[in-house]
Coordinates of C-alpha atoms and ligand atoms in Angstrom, one line a residue:
X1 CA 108.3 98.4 124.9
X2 CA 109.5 99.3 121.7
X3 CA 108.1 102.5 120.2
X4 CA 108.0 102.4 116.3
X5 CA 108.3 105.9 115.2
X6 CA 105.9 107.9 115.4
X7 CA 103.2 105.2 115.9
X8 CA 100.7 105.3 119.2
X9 CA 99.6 101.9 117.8
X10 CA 101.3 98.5 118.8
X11 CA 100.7 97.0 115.3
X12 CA 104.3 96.2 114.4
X13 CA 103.2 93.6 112.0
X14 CA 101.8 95.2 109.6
X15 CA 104.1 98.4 109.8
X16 CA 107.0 98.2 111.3
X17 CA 111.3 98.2 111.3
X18 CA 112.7 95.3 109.8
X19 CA 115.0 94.8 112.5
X20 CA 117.1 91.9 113.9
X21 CA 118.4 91.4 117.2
X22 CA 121.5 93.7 118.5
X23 CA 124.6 92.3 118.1
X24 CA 128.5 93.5 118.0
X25 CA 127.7 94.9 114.4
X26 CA 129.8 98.2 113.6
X27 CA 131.7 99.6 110.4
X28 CA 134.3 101.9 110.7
X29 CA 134.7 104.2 107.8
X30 CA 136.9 106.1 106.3
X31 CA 136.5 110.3 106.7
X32 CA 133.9 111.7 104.5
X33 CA 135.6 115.2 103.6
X34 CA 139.5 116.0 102.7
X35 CA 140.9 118.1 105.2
X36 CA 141.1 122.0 104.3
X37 CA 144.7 123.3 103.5
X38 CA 144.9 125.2 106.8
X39 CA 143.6 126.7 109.5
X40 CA 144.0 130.4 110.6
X41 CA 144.9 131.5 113.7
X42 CA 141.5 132.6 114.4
X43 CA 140.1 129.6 113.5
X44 CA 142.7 127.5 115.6
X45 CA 141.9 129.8 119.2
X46 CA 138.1 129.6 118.5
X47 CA 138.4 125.1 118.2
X48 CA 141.0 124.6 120.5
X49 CA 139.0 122.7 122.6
X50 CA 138.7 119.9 119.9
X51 CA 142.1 120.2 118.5
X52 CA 143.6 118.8 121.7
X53 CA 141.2 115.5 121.4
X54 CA 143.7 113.1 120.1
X55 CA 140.8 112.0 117.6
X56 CA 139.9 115.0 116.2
X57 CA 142.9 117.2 116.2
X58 CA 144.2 119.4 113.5
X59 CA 143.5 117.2 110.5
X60 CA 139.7 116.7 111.7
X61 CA 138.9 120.3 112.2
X62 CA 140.5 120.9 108.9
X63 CA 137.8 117.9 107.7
X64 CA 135.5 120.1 109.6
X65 CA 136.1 123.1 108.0
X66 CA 136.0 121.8 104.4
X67 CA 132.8 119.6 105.2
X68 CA 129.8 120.9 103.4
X69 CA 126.1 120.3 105.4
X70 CA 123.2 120.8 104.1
X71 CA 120.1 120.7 107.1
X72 CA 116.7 119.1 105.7
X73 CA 114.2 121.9 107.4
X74 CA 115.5 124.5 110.5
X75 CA 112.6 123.3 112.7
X76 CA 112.7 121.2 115.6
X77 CA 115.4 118.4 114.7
X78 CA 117.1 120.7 112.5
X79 CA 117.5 124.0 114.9
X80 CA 119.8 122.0 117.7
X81 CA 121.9 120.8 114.9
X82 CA 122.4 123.8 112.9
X83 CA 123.5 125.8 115.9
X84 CA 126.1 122.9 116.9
X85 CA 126.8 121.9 113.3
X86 CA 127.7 125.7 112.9
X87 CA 129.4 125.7 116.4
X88 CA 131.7 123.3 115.7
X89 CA 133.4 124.3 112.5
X90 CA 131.5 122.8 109.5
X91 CA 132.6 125.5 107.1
X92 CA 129.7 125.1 104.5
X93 CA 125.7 124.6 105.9
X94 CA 123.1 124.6 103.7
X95 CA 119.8 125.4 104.7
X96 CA 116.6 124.1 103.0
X97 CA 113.3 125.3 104.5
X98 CA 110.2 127.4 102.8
X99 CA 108.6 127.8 106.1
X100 CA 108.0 131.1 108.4
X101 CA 108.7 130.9 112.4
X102 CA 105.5 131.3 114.1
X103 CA 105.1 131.2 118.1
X104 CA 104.2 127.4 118.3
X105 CA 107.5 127.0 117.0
X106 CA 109.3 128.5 120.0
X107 CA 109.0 126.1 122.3
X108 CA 111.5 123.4 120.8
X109 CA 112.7 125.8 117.7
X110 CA 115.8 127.1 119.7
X111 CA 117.5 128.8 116.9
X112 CA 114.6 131.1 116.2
X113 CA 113.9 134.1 118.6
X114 CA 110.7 136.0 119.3
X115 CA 111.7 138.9 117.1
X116 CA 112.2 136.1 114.2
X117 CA 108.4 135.4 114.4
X118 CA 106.7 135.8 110.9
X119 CA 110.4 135.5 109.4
X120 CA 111.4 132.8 106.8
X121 CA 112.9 130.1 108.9
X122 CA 115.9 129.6 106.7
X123 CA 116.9 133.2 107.2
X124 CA 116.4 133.3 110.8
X125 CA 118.6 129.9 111.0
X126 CA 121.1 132.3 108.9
X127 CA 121.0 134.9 111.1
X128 CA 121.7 133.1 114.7
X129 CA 124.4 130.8 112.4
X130 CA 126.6 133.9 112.4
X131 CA 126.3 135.4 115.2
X132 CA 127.5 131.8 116.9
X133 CA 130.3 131.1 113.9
X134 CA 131.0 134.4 111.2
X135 CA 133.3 131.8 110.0
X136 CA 131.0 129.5 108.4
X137 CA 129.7 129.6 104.9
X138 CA 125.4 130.0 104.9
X139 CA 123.5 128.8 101.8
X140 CA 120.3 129.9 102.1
X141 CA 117.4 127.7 100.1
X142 CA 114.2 129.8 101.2
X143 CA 112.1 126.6 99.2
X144 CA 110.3 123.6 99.4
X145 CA 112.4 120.8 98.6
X146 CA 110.7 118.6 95.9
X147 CA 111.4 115.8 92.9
X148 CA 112.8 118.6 90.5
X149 CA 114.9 120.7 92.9
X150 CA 116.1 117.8 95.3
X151 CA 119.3 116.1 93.6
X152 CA 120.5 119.6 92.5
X153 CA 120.0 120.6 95.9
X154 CA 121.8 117.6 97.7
X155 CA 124.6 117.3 95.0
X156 CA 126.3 120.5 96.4
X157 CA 127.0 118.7 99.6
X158 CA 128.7 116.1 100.9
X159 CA 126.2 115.4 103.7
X160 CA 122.3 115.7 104.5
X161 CA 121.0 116.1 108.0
X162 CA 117.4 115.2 108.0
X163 CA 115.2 116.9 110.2
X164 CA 111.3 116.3 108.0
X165 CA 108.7 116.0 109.7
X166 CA 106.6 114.0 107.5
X167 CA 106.8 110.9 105.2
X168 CA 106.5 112.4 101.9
X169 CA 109.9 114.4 102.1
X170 CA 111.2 111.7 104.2
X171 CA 111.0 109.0 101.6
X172 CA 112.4 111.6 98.8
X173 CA 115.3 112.7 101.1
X174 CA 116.1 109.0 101.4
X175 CA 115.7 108.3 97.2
X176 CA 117.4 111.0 96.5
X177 CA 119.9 110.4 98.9
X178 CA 120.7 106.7 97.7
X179 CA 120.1 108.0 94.2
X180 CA 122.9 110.4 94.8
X181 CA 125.4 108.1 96.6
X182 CA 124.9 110.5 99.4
X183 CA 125.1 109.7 102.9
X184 CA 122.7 111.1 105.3
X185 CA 121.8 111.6 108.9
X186 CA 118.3 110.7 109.9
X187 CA 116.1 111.6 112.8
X188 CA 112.5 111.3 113.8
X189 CA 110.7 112.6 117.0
X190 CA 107.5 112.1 119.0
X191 CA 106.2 113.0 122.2
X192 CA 109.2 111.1 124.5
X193 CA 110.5 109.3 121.7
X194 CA 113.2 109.9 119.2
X195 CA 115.0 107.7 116.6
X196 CA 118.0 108.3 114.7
X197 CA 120.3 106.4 112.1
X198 CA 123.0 107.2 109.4
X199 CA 121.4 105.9 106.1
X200 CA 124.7 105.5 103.6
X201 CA 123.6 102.8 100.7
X202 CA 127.3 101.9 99.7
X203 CA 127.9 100.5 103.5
X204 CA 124.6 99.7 105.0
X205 CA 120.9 99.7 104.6
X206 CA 118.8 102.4 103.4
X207 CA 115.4 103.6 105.2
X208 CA 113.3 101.8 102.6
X209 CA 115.6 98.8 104.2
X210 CA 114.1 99.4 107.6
X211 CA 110.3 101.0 106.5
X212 CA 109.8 99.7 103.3
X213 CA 106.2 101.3 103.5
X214 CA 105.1 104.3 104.7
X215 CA 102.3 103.9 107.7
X216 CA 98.6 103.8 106.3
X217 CA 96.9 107.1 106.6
X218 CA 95.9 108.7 109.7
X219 CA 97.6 106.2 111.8
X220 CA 100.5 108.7 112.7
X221 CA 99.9 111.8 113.8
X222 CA 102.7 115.0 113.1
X223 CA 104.0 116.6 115.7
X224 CA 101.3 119.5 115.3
X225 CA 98.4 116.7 116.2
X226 CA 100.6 114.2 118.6
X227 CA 103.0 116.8 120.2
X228 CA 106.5 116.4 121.2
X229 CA 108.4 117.5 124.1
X230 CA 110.8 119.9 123.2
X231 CA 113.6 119.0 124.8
X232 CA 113.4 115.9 123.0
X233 CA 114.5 118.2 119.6
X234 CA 118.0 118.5 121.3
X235 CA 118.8 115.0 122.7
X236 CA 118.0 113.6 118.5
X237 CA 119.5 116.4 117.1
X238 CA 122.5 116.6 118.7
X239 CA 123.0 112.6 117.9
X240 CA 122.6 113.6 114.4
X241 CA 125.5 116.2 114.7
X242 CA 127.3 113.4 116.7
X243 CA 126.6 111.4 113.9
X244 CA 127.9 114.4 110.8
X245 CA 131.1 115.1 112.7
X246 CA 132.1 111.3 113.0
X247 CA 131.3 110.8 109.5
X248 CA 133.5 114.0 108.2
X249 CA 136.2 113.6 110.3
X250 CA 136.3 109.8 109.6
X251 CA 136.3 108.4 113.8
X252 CA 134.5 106.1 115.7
X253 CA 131.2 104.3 114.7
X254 CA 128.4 106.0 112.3
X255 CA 125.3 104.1 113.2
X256 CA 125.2 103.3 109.7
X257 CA 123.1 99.6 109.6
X258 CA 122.1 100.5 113.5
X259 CA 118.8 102.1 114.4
X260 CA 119.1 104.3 117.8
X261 CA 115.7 104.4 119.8
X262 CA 115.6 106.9 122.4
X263 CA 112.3 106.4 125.1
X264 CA 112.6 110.1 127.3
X265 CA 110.4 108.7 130.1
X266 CA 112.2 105.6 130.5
X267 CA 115.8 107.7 130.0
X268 CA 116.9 104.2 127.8
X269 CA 118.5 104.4 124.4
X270 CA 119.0 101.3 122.9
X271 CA 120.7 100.6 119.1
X272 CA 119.1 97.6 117.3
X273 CA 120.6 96.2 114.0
X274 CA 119.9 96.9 110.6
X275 CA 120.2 95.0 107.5
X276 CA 120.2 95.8 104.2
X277 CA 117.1 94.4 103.1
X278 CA 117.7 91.9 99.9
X279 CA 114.1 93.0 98.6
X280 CA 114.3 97.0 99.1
X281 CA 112.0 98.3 96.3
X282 CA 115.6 100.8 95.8
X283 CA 118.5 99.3 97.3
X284 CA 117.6 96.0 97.1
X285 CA 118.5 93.0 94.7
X286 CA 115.7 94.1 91.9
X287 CA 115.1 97.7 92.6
X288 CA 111.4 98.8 91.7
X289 CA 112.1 102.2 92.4
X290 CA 115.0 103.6 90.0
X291 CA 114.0 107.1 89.9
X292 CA 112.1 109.7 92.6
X293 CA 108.5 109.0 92.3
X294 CA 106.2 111.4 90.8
X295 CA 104.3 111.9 93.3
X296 CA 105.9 111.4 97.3
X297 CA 102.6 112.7 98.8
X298 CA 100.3 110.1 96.9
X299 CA 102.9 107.2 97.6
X300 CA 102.4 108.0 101.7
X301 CA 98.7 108.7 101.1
X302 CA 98.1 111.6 103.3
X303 CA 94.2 110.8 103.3
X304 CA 93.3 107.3 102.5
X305 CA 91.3 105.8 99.9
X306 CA 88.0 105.4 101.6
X307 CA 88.1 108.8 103.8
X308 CA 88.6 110.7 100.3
X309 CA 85.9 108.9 98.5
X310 CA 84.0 109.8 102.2
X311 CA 84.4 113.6 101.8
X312 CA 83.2 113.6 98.0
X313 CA 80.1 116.1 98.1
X314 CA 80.4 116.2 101.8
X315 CA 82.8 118.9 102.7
X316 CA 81.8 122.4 103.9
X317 CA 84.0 125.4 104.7
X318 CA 84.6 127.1 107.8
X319 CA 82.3 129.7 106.5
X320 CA 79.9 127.7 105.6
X321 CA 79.1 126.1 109.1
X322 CA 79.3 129.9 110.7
X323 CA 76.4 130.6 108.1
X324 CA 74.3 127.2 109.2
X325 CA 74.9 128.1 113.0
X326 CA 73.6 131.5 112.4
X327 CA 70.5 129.8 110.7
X328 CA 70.2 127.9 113.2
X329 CA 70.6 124.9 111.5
X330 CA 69.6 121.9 113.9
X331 CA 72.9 120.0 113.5
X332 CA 75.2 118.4 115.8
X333 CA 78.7 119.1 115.7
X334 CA 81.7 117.4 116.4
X335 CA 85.1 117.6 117.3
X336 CA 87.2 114.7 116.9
X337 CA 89.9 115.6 118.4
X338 CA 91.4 114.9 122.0
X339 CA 90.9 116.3 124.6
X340 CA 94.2 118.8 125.2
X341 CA 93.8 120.1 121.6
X342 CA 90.1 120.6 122.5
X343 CA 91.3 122.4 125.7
X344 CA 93.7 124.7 123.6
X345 CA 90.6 125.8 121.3
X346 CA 87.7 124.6 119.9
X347 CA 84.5 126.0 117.8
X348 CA 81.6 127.1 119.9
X349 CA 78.7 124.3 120.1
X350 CA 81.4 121.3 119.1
X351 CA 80.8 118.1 121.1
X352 CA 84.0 116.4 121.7
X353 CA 84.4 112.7 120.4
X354 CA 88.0 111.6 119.7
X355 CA 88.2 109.9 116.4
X356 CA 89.3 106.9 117.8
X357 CA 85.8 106.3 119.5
X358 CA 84.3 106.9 116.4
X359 CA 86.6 104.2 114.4
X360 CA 86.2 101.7 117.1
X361 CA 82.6 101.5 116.9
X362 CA 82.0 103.0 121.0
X363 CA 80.7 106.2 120.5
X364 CA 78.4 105.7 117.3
X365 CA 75.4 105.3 119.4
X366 CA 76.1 108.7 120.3
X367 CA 75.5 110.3 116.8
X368 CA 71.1 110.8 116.0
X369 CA 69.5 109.8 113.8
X370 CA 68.0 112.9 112.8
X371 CA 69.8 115.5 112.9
X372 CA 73.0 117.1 110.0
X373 CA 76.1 115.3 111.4
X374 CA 79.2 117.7 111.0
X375 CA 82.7 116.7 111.7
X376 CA 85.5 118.4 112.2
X377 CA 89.7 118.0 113.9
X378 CA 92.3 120.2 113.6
X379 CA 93.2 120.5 109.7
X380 CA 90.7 117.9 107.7
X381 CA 92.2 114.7 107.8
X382 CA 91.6 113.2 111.0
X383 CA 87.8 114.5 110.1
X384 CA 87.7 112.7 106.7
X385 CA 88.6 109.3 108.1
X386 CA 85.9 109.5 111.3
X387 CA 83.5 110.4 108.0
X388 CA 84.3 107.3 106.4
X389 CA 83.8 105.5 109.4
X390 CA 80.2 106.9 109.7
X391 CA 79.3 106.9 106.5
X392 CA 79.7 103.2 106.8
X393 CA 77.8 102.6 109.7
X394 CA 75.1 104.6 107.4
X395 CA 75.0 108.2 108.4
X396 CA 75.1 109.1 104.8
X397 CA 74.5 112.9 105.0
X398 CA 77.6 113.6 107.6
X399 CA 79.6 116.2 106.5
X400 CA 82.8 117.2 107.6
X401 CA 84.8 120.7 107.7
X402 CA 87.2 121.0 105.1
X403 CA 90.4 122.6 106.9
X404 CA 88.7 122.1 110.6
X405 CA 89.6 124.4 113.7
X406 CA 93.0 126.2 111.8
X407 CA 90.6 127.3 109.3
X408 CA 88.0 127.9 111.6
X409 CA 90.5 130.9 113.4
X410 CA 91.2 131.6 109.8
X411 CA 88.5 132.4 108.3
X412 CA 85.9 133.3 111.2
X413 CA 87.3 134.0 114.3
X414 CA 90.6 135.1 114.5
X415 CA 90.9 135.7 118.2
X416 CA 90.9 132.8 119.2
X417 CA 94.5 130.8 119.5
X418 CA 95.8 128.8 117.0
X419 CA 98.0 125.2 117.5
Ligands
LIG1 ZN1 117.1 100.0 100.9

């Protein structure tokens, strides 16, 4: 079956690629990136082992060495491709993360080290980048990409590796991106499932083209909720630097107007076909979209409509429900999570029942009648939509905790482990 994304849910209908079959559809393009004048002698003993591949040769490693990168976050998509990105002669990477390495990150975050923990992870990246390659040139942008530093940003490059992790930045990389004229390398991971495609508006689609909406709220879980096997961060990634290098140097086949699915389990990659969608609110014949939004995170509604309206007057810290268990409030409190996050940590007292019980309707003749309802997951959101759905089956005075179990080690017990 085919996985969309990151989406547990088989509702490809509603949200979904708008894909054709596979067929014999590829584009050869020309190279991206001039090549460089020359190369020295140190830089032809360290890449002799592509300058004797007929297709690369000389005049692609001097492509190579005048290419400039730039990597959309050093995390989990972006550490396997920075190292081989750097490895293989790019002579210019850019870095863009605001984000600090912490221990969770280790496990699939292969260019960061223990001793990096606590470190910005754009300096880190830095760090291991010239220890593999002193030759290459590190930009450093220790910041959070957003609408008023992203074109700048991009326009010093001639091509974007995108490692995001969520929709918001996704859909800005992409705007910006086609905004630009820009091409860009795309992957998305989760659990055993990876995607990747080359999004390049003057030859093929763009991802608006193949997810002209982002998923509805709380259907797709990040990798911090859902997981993802780590090993999964290298077999994406390194398509993606596949992907850069063919582009640069100007040989083979970008996947441009081809998606590449990836299933772990199964060990199957499969391509399917892409087309430019006519009716692409930015690529398409009437564009909708002629700037960056204002606002990414409102357009991919991190909490819905209903689940915020839910929460209104019915939110509590952390602190707070410390303070009512110590008055021994009669209340029953509940975790929605599942079960291997509950298993990793979870708030004294809590009751487990995943949020998808609650939504379904199963487990609501498990919540009294008279007693305080409390909610909680991980960070707030998962909570706030398993509110709404009680609320509407009329447990009015259900609360949830704003900022759940992270802000639970946070704020009141910091020995227990974080996720
Ligand atoms: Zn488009």
């Amino acid at each position: 079956m085919f996985h969309v994304m990151s989406n547990p849910a088989t509702d490809e209908q509603q949200w979904g690629p708008q894909t054709v079959d596979p067929g014999e559809f590829t584009v050869s393009l020309p190279p991206l990136v001039e090549p460089a004048a020359e190369l020295s002698i140190d830089e032809i003993r360290r890449y002799s082992r592509h300058l004797i591949i007929p297709d690369v040769g000389m005049d692609g490693q001097k492509r190579l060495k005048n290419a400039k990168v730039l990597a959309v976050g050093a995390g989990g998509l972006g550490s396997p491709a920075l190292l081989y990105l750097a490895a293989a002669g790019v002579g210019t990477l850019g870095i863009i993360d605001f984000d600090t390495v912490d221990e969770s990150n280790l496990q699939r975050q292969v260019i960061h080290g223990v001793s990096d923990v606590g470190r910005p992870k754009a300096e880190s990246a830095a760090d291991s980048i010239r220890e593999i390659n002193p030759l290459v040139n590190v930009i450093i942008h220790n910041t959070a990409l957003d609408r008023d530093n992203v074109k700048e940003i991009f326009s010093q490059y001639d091509l974007i590796v995108d490692g995001t992790d969520n929709f918001a930045t996704r859909y800005m990389v992409n705007d910006a991106a086609v905004l630009l004229g820009k091409p860009y390398v795309w992957g998305s991971i989760y659990r055993f499932d990876g995607q990747a495609s080359v999004f390049w508006e003057e030859h093929g689609p763009c991802y608006r083209c193949l997810y002209p909406e982002p998923p509805p709220p709380g259907m797709v879980p990040s990798c911090a909720e859902g997981g993802v096997l780590g090993v999964l961060c290298a077999s994406i990634g390194s398509i993606q630097v596949n992907e850069a290098i063919k582009l640069i140097t100007g040989i083979g086949e970008p996947l441009v107007g081809r998606l590449m699915v990836y299933d772990a389990l199964e060990m199957e990659y499969r391509k399917i076909k892409v087309r430019k969608d006519p009716n692409c609110a930015l690529c398409g014949e009437n564009p909708t979209v002629t700037d960056l939004l204002e606002d990414y995170d409102d357009f991919c509604g991190a909490v819905s409509e209903e689940a915020q309206e839910a929460t209104l007057n019915a939110t509590i810290t952390a602190r707070e429900l410390k303070e009512w268990q110590d008055s021994g409030k009669d209340m029953f409190l509940v975790d929605v999570r599942e079960p291997a996050e509950y298993e990793i940590v979870s708030i004294p007292g809590a009751t487990l029942i995943p949020k998808g019980d609650i939504l379904s309707g199963e487990a609501l003749a498990r919540f009294p009648q008279d007693r305080q309802i409390v909610l909680h997951c991980k960070s707030g959101v998962r909570s706030a939509e398993a509110l709404a759905a009680l609320k509407a089956a009329g447990f009015k005075d259900a609360v949830h905790v704003q900022g759940g179990v992270v802000s639970w080690v946070n704020t009141v017990d910091p020995s227990l482990p974080s996720y």
